[in-house]
Coordinates of C-alpha atoms in Angstrom, one line a residue:
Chain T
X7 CA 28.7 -15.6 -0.1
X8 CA 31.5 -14.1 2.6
X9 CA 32.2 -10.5 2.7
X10 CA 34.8 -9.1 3.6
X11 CA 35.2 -8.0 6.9
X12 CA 36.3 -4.2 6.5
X13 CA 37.8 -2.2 9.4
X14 CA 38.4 1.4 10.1
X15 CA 40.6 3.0 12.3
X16 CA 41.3 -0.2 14.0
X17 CA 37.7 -1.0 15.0
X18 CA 35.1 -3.3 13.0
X19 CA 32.4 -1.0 11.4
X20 CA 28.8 -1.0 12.8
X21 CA 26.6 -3.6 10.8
X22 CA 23.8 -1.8 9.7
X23 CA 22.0 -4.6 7.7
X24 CA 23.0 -8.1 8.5
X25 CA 20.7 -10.4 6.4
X26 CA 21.6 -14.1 7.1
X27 CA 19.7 -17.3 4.7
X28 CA 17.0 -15.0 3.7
X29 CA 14.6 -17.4 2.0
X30 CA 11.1 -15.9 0.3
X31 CA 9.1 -18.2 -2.2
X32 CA 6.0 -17.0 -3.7
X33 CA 3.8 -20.3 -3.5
X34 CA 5.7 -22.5 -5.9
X35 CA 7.7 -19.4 -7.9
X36 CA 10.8 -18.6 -6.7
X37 CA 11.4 -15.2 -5.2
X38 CA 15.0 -15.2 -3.3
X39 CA 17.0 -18.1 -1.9
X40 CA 19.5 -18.7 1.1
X41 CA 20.7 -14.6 0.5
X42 CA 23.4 -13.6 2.9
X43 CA 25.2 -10.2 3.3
X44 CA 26.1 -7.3 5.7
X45 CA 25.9 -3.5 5.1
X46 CA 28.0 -1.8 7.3
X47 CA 27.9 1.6 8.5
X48 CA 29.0 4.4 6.0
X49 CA 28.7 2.1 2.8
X50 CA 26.9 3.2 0.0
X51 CA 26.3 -0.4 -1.0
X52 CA 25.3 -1.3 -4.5
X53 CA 22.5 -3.7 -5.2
X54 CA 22.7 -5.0 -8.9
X55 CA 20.8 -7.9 -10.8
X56 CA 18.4 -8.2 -13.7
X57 CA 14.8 -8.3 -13.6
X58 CA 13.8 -10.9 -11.0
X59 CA 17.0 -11.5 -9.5
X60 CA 15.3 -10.9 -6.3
X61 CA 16.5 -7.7 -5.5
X62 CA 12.7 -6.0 -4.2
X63 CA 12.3 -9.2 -2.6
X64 CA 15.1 -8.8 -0.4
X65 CA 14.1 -4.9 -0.1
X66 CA 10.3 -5.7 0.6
X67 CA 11.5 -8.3 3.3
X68 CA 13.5 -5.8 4.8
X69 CA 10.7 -2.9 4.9
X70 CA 8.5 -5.7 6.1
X71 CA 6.4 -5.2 3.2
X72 CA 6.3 -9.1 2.6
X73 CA 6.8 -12.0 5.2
X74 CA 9.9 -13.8 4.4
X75 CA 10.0 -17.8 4.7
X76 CA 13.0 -18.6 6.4
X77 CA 16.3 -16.9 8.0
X78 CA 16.8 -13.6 9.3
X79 CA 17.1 -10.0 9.0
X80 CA 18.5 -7.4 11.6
X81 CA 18.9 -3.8 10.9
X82 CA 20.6 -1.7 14.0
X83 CA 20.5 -4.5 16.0
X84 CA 17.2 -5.3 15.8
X85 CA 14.9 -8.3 14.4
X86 CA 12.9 -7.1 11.6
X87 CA 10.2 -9.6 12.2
X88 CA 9.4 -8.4 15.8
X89 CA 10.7 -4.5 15.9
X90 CA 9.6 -3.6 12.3
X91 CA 8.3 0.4 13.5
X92 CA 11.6 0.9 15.4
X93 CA 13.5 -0.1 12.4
X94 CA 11.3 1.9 9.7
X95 CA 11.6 5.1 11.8
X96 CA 16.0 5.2 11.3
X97 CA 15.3 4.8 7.2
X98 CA 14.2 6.7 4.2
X99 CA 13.1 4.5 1.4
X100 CA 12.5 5.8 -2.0
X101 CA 10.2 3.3 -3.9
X102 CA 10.8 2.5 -7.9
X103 CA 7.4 3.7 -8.5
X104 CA 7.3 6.5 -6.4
X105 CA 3.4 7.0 -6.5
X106 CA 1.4 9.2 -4.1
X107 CA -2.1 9.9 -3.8
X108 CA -3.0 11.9 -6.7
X109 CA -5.6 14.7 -5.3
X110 CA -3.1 15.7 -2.7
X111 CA -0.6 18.8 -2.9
X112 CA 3.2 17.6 -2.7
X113 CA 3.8 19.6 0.1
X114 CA 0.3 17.2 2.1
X115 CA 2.6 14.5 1.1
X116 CA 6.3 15.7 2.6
X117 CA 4.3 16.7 5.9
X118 CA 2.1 13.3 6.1
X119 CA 5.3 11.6 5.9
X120 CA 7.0 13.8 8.4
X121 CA 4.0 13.7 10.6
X122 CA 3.9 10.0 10.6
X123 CA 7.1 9.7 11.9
X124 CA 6.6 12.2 14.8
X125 CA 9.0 14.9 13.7
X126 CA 9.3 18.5 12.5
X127 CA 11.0 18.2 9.1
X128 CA 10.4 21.6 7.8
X129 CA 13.8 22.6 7.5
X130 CA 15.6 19.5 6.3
X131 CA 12.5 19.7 3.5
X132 CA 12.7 23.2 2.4
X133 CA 16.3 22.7 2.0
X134 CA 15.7 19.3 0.2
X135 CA 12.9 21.0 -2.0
X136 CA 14.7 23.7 -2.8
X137 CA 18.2 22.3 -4.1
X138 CA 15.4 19.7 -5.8
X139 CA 14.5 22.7 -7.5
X140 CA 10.2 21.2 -6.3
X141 CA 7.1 23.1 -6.5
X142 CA 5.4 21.8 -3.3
X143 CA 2.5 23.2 -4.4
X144 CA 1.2 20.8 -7.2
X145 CA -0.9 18.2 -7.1
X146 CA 0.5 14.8 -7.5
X147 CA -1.7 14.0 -10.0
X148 CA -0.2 16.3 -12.0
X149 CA 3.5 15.3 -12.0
X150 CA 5.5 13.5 -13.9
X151 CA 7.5 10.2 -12.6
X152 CA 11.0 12.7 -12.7
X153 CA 8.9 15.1 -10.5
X154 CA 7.6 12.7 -8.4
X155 CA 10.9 10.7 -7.8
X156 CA 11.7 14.2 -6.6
X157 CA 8.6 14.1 -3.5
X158 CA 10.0 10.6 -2.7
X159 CA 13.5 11.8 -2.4
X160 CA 12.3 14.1 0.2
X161 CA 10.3 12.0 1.7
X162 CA 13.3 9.7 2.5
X163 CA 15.7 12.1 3.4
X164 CA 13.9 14.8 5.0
X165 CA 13.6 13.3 8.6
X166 CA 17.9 12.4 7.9
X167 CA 17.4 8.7 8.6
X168 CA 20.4 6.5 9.5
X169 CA 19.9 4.1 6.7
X170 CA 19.0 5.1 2.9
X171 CA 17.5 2.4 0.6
X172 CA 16.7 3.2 -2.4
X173 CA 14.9 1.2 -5.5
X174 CA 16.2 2.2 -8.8
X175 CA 16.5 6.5 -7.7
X176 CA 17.7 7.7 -11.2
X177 CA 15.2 6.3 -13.6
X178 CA 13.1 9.4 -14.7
X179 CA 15.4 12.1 -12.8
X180 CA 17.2 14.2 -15.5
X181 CA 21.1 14.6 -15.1
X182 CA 21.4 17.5 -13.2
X183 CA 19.0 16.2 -10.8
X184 CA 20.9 12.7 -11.0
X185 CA 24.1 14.5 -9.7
X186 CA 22.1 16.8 -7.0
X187 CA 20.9 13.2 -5.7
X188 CA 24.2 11.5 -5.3
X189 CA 26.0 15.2 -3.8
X190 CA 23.3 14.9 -1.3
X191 CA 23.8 11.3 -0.9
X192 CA 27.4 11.7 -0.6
X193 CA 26.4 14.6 2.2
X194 CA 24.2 12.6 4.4
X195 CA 26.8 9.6 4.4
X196 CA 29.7 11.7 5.5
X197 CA 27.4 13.0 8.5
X198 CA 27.2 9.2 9.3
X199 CA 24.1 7.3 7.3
X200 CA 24.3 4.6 4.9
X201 CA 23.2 4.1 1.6
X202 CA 21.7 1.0 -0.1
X203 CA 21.2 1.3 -4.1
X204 CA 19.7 -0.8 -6.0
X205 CA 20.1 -0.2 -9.5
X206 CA 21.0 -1.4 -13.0
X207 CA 23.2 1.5 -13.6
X208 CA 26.9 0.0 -13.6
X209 CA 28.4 3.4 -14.0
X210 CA 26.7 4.8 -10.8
X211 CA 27.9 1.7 -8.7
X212 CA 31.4 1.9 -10.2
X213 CA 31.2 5.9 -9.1
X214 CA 29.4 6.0 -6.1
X215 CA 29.2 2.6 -4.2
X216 CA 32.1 1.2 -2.3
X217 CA 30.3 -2.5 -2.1
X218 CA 28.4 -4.2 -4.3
X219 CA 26.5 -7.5 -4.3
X220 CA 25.0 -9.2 -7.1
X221 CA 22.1 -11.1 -7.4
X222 CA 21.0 -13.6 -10.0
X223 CA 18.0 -15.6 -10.6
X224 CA 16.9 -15.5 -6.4
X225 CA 20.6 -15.8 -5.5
X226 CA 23.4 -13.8 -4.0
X227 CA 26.1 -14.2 -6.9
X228 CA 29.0 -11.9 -5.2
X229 CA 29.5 -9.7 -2.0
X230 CA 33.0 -7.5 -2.3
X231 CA 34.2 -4.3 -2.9
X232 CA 33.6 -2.1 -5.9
X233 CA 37.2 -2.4 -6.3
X234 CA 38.1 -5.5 -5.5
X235 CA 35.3 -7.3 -7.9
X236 CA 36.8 -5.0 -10.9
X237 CA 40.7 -6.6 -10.1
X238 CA 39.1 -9.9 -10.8
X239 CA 41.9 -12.6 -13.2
X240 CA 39.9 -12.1 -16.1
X241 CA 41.1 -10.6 -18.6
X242 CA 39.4 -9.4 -21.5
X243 CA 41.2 -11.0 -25.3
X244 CA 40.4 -9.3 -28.6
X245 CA 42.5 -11.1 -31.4
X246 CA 42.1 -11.6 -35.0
X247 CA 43.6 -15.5 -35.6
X248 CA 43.4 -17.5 -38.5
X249 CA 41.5 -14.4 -40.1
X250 CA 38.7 -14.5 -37.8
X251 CA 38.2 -11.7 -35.3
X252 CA 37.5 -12.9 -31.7
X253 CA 36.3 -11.2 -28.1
X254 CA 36.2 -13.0 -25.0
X255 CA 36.7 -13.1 -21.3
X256 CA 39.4 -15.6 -20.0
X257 CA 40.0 -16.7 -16.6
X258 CA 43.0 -18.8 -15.9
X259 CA 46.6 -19.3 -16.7
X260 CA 47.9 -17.0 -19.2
X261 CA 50.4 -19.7 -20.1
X262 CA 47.6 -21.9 -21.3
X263 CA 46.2 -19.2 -23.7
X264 CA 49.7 -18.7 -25.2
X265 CA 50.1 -22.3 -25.7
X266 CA 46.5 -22.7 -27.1
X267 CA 47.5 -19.6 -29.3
X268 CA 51.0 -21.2 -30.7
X269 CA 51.2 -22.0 -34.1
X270 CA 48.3 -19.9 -35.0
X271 CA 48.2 -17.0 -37.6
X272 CA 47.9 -13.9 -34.9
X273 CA 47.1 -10.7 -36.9
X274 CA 46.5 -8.5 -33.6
X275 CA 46.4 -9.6 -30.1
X276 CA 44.6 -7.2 -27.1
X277 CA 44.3 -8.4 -23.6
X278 CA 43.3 -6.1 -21.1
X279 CA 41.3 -5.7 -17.8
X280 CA 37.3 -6.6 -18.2
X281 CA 35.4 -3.6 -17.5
X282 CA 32.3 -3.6 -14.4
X283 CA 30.2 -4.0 -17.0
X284 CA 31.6 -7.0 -18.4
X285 CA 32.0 -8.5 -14.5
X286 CA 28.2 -7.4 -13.7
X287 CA 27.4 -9.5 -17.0
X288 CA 29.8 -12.2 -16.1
X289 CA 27.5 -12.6 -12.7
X290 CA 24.5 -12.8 -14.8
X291 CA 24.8 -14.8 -17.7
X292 CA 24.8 -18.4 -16.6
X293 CA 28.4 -20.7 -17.3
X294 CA 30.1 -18.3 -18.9
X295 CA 33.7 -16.9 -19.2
Chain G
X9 CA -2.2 6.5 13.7
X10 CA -3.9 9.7 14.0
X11 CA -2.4 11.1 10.4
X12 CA -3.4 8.3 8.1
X13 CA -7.0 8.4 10.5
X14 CA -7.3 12.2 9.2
X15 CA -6.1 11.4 6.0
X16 CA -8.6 8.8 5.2
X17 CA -11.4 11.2 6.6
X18 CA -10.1 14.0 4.3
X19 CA -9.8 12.0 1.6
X20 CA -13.5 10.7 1.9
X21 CA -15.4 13.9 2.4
X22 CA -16.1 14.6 -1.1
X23 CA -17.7 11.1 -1.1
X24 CA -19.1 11.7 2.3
X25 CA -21.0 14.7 1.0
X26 CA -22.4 13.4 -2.2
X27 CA -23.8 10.1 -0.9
X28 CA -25.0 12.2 2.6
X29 CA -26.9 15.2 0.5
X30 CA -28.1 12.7 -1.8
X31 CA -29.5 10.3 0.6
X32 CA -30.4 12.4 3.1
X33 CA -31.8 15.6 0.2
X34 CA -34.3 12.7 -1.0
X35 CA -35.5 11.6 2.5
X36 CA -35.8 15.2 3.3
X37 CA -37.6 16.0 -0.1
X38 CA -39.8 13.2 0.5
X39 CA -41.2 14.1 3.6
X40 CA -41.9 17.3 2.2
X41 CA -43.8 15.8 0.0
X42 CA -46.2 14.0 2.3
X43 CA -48.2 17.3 3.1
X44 CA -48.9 17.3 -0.8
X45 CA -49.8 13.7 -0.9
X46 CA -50.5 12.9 1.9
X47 CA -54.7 13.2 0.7
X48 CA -54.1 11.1 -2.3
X49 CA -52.7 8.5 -0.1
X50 CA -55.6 7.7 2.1
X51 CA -57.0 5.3 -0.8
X52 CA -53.7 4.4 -1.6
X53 CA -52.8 2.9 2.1
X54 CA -55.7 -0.1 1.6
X55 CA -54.7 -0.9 -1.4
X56 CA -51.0 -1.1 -0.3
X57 CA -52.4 -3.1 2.6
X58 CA -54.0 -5.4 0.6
X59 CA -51.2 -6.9 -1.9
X60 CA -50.5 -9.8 -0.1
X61 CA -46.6 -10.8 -0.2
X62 CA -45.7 -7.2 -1.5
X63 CA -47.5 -5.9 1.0
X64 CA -45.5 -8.0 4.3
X65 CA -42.1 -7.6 2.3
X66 CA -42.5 -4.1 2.7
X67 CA -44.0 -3.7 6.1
X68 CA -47.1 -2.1 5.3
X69 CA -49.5 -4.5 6.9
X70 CA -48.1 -2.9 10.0
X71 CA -48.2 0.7 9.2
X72 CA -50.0 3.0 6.9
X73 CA -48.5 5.1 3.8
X74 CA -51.3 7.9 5.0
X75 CA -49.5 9.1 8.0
X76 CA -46.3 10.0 8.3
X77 CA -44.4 6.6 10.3
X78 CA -46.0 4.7 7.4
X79 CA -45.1 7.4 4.5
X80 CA -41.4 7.2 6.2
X81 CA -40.6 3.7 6.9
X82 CA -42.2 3.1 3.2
X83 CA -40.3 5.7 1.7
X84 CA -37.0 7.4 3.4
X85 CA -36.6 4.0 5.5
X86 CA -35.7 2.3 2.6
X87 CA -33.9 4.6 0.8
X88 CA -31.6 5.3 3.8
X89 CA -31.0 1.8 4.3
X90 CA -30.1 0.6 0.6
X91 CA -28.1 4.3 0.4
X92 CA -26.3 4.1 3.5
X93 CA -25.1 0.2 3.1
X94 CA -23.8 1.6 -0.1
X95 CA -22.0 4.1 0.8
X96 CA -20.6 1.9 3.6
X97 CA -20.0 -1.3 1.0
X98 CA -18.2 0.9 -1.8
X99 CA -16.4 3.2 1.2
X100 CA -14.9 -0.1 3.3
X101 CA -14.6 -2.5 -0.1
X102 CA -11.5 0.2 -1.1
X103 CA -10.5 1.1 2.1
X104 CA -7.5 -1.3 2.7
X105 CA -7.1 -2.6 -1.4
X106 CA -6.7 0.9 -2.6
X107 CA -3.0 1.3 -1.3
X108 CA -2.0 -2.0 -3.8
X109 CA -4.3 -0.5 -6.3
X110 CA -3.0 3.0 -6.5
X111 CA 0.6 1.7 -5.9
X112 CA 0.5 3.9 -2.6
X113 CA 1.6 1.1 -0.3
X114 CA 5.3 1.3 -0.5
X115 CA 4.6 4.7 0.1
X116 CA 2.7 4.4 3.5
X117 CA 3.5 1.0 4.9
X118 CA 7.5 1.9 4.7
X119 CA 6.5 4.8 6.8
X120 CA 7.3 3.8 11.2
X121 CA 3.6 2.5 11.5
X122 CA 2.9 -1.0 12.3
X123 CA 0.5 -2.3 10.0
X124 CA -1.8 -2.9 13.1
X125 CA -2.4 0.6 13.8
X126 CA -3.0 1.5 9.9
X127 CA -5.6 -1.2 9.8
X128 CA -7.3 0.4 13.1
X129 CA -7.2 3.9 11.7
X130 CA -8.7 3.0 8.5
X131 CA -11.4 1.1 10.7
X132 CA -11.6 3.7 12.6
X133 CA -11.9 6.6 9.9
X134 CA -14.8 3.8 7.9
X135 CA -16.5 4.1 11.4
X136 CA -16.6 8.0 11.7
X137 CA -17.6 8.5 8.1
X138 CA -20.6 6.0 8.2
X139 CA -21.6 7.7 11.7
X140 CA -21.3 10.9 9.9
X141 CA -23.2 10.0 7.0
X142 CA -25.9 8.9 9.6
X143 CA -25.6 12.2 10.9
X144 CA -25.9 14.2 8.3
X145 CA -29.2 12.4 7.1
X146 CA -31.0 12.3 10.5
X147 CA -30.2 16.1 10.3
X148 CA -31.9 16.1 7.3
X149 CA -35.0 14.4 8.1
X150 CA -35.3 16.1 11.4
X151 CA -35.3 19.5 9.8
X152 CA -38.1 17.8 7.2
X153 CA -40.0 16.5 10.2
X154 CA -40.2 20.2 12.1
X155 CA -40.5 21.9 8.4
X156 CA -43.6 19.1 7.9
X157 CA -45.0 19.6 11.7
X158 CA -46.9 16.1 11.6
X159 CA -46.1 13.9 14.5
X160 CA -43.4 11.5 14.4
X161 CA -43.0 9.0 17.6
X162 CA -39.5 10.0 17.9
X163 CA -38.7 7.1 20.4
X164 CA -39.2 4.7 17.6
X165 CA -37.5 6.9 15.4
X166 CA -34.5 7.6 16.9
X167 CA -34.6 3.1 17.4
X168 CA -34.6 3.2 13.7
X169 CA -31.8 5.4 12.9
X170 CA -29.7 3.7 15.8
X171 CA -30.4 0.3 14.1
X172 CA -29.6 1.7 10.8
X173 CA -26.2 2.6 12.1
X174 CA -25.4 -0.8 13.4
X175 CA -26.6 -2.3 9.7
X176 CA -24.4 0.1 8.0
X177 CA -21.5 -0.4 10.1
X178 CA -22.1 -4.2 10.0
X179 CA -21.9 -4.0 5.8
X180 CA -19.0 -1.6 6.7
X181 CA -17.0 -4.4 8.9
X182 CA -18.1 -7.7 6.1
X183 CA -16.5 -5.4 2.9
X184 CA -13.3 -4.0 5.0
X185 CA -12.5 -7.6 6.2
X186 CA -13.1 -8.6 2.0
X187 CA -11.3 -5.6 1.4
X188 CA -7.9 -7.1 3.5
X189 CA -8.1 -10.3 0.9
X190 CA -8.4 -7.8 -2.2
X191 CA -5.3 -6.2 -4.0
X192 CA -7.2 -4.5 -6.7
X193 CA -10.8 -2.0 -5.7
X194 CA -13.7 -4.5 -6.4
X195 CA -16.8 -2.1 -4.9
X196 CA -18.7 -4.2 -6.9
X197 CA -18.2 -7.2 -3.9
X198 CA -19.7 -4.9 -1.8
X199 CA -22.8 -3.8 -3.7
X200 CA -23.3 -7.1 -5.0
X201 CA -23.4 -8.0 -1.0
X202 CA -25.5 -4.8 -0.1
X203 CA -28.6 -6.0 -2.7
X204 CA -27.9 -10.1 -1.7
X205 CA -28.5 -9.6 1.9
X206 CA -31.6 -6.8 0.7
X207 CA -33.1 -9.1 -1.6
X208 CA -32.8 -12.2 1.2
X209 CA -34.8 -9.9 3.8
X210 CA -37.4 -9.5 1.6
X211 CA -37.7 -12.9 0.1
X212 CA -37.5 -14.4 3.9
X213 CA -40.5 -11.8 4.7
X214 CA -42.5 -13.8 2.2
X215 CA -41.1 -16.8 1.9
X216 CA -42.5 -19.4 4.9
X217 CA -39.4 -21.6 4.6
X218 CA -36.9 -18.7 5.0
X219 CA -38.4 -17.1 7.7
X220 CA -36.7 -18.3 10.4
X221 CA -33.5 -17.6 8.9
X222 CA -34.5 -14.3 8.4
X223 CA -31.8 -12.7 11.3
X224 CA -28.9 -13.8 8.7
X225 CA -29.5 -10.5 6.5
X226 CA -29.0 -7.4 9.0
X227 CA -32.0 -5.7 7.2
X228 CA -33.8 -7.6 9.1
X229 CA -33.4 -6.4 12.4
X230 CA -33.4 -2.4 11.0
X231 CA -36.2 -2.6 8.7
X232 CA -38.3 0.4 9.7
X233 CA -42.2 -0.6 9.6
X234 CA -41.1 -3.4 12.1
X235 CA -38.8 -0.9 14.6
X236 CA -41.8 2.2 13.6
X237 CA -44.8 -0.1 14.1
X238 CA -42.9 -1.6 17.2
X239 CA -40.7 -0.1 18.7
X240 CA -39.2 -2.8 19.6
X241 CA -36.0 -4.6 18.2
X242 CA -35.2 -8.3 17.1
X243 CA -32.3 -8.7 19.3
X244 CA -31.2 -11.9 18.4
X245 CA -31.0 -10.5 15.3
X246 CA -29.1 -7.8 16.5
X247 CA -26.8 -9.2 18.5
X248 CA -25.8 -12.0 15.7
X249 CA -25.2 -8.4 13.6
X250 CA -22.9 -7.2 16.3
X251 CA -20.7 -10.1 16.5
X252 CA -20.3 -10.1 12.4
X253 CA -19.2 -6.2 13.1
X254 CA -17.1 -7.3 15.2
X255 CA -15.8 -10.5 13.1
X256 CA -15.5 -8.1 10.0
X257 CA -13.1 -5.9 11.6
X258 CA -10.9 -8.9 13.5
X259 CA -10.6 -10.5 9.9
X260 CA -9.2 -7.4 8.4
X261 CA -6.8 -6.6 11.3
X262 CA -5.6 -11.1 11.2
X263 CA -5.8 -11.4 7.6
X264 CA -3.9 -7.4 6.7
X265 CA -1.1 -8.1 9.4
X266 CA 0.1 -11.2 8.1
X267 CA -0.2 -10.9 4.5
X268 CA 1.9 -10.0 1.8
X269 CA 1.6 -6.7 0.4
X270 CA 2.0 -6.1 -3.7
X271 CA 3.3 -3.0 -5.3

């Protein structure tokens, strides 16, 4: 699937991911096939698809977590197979799970992590931890996944990588904590990072992400912009005809639908513009529209 | 490489303590106890003598219960071998599989650390704890020995002990190479192996048709009548136990580098 190319200023954007036939099987079960894309510097790029589309397959492959088949992946410029440590030191990922080891204190956890990668992070934590509202002095063991989601946000931003990926953030954050995330989010991609989100939350895509790519069943379904995937021809129809109420999504002429609609008892007629939703589910629900 | 080495030896210690006081608290308790038995075993060292296959799976043709090599090789010898290949087993078995287990891997392997390295610091951290586990009991039984004030050949003792390490770490390098195959803690591998390769040494003690196969099982080469009566080494033995150290530890490195990780 082509993006589009997207400039700024009058010069082509850095590409921070460029993922080109990525091909993984699982012995003979699928896992993802032929996936192309680009994230480019400064997007906060939306990852969407149902449960194994393929999604942590593609993110794994990219942390190096799994050995992909076939085709290639470059962050910064650099070949994940061969410079995997020099790639993993510019990103802060933040895992679905987000499990630790339980017997240690959250704040043995933020400094292993900071410590791994070489660098005094105090500051950058103690800010994080604080507007995270954390109490780095519990154990692991003893918090919940909200809390915990909490550590892993720290852990990923704390050491302000260049490149944010994360797997489903939201789930088990409360609101207040879900809008705390995306202000800081929003902050570290002003200063220059990007953002990769994968997520089955439409309404933080259509708020947050400027790009979006959707995956179905191990495939790469769309690559665009937020906005230009919602100013797709389809239109959404809600009519009562022949005393039967009806809702669909219609792509095509509009001349065809009135003609198909001639002659027939219209009670009340609505066409308007699908909503993200309706698109994201459009992606995902094989032959239809 | 250093923070996931200290990690893993702080996150060990506990373990390292209980299996070190309890092995190494017996040995030392039971060579307290030879001054009070050590009359009562004087009749007891013929008979021991005398039990035919019993008597050559357990060494005590070559020494005798009555003094203190014999009490010891019968005694701590064994319980610091079985204990110590244990700990070693149930220690390396998790070492590696407990990241997919605990759902800690996406955690540490998305950290800028080559897979590589983590192997070699777990290795290395599995090495430090089984030589401190050694440590801690030789400790133990030399504070028994002085505490005691019978005579010990300490040339063959300190033999012993060195073998022990090399059969521990060897039991350490076969379960952290199983371990790199596992995604879920199965200690029970590891003990299961631990009492195999224990139950072959004896059996190829006794057994005419397994004895020349005996090296295969690295009690063979640190059983401590042999090295106490000795002083001497089956080196073959020894050095066939060295290269499956070494194997152990290649297999986990091959094997956890190229292999898919699961969350």
């Amino acid at each position: 699937m082509k993006s589009l190319g997207r400039f700024r200023k009058g010069e082509e954007m850095e590409k921070v991911i460029e993922i080109s036939n990525l091909t993984k099987h699982y012995g003979k079960h699928r896992g993802v096939s032929e996936v192309s894309f680009c994230v480019e510097q400064g997007d906060i790029f939306g990852f969407l698809g149902p449960n194994g589309a393929g999604k942590s397959t593609t993110i794994r492959s990219m942390l190096g977590l799994i050995k992909y088949d076939s085709g290639s992946i470059w962050m910064f410029g650099k070949d994940s197979r061969t410079q995997q440590e020099a790639i993993l030191r510019e990103v802060g990922y933040m895992p679905s799970e987000a499990m630790f080891y339980p017997q240690k204190k959250v704040k043995d956890i933020i400094k292993m992590a900071a410590d791994i990668r070489k660098r005094d992070c105090g500051e950058e934590a103690g800010m994080l931890c604080e507007r995270l509202q954390m109490d780095t002095e519990k154990q692991i063991g003893e918090l919940s996944l909200g809390n915990r989601k909490k550590v892993s946000i720290v852990c990923a931003m704390q050491h302000k990588p260049r490149l944010f990926i994360f797997d489903e953030p939201t789930s088990g954050l409360d609101p207040l904590m879900q809008t705390e995330f995306f202000a800081l989010i929003r902050e570290y991609v002003k200063a220059g990072a990007t953002c990769m989100l994968s997520t089955h939350v439409l309404s933080e895509v259509k708020q947050y992400c400027n790009r979006v790519a959707i995956m179905r069943e191990g495939k790469l379904q769309c690559v665009d912009e937020v906005a230009n995937i919602t100013k797709t021809s389809a239109k959404r129809i809600r009519i009562i005809r022949d005393g039967k109420r009806e809702d669909f999504l219609y792509e095509g002429n509009l001349n065809e639908l009135y003609k198909e609609l001639m002659g027939r008892d219209i009670a009340d007629i609505l066409i308007e513009e699908p909503s993200l939703d309706e698109i994201f589910m459009h992606f995902y629900k094989e032959g239809e529209v | 490489m250093g923070t996931v080495y200290k990690h893993e030896l702080k996150s060990a210690w506990k373990s390292l303590l209980v299996w070190s006081i309890c092995v190494g608290g017996m040995g030392f308790a039971c060579i307290l106890l030879f001054s009070g038995v050590k009359e009562s075993m004087g009749g007891l060292a013929d008979s021991f003598a005398s039990m035919g296959a019993f008597s050559e799976a357990f060494g005590m043709t070559q020494l005798s219960i009555a003094t203190l090599p014999g009490f010891f090789a019968s005694e701590v010898g064994t319980v610091h071998a079985l204990g110590g290949a244990m700990f070693a087993a149930v220690l390396s078995t998790m070492m590696l599989s407990k990241e997919e287990d605990g759902h800690t891997g996406e955690f540490l392997f998305s950290l800028p650390l080559a897979r590589g390295k983590i192997v070699l610091a777990k290795g290395g951290a599995v090495v430090t704890l089984v030589l401190l586990f050694n440590l801690v009991c030789v400790g133990l039984y030399l504070f028994g020995i002085v505490i005691l004030g019978e005579e010990m050949p300490m040339k063959e003792f300190f033999l012993f002990q060195g073998m022990q390490v090399v059969l521990h770490l060897e039991v350490a390098a076969v379960c952290y190479g199983i371990s790199a195959f596992q995604k879920r803690n199965k200690f029970g591998i590891g003990l299961g192996i631990v009492l195999l390769l224990y139950a072959y040494d004896l059996l190829a003690r006794v057994v005419p048709d397994l004895e020349k196969g005996q090296w295969l099982s690295p009690f063979s080469y640190s059983n401590a009548a042999d090295i106490l009566s000795t002083g001497k080494v089956k080196a073959g033995a020894v050095v066939f136990g060295v290269a499956v150290l070494a194997g152990g530890f290649c297999i986990a490195y091959e094997r956890y580098t190229k292999r898919d990780l699961a969350t």
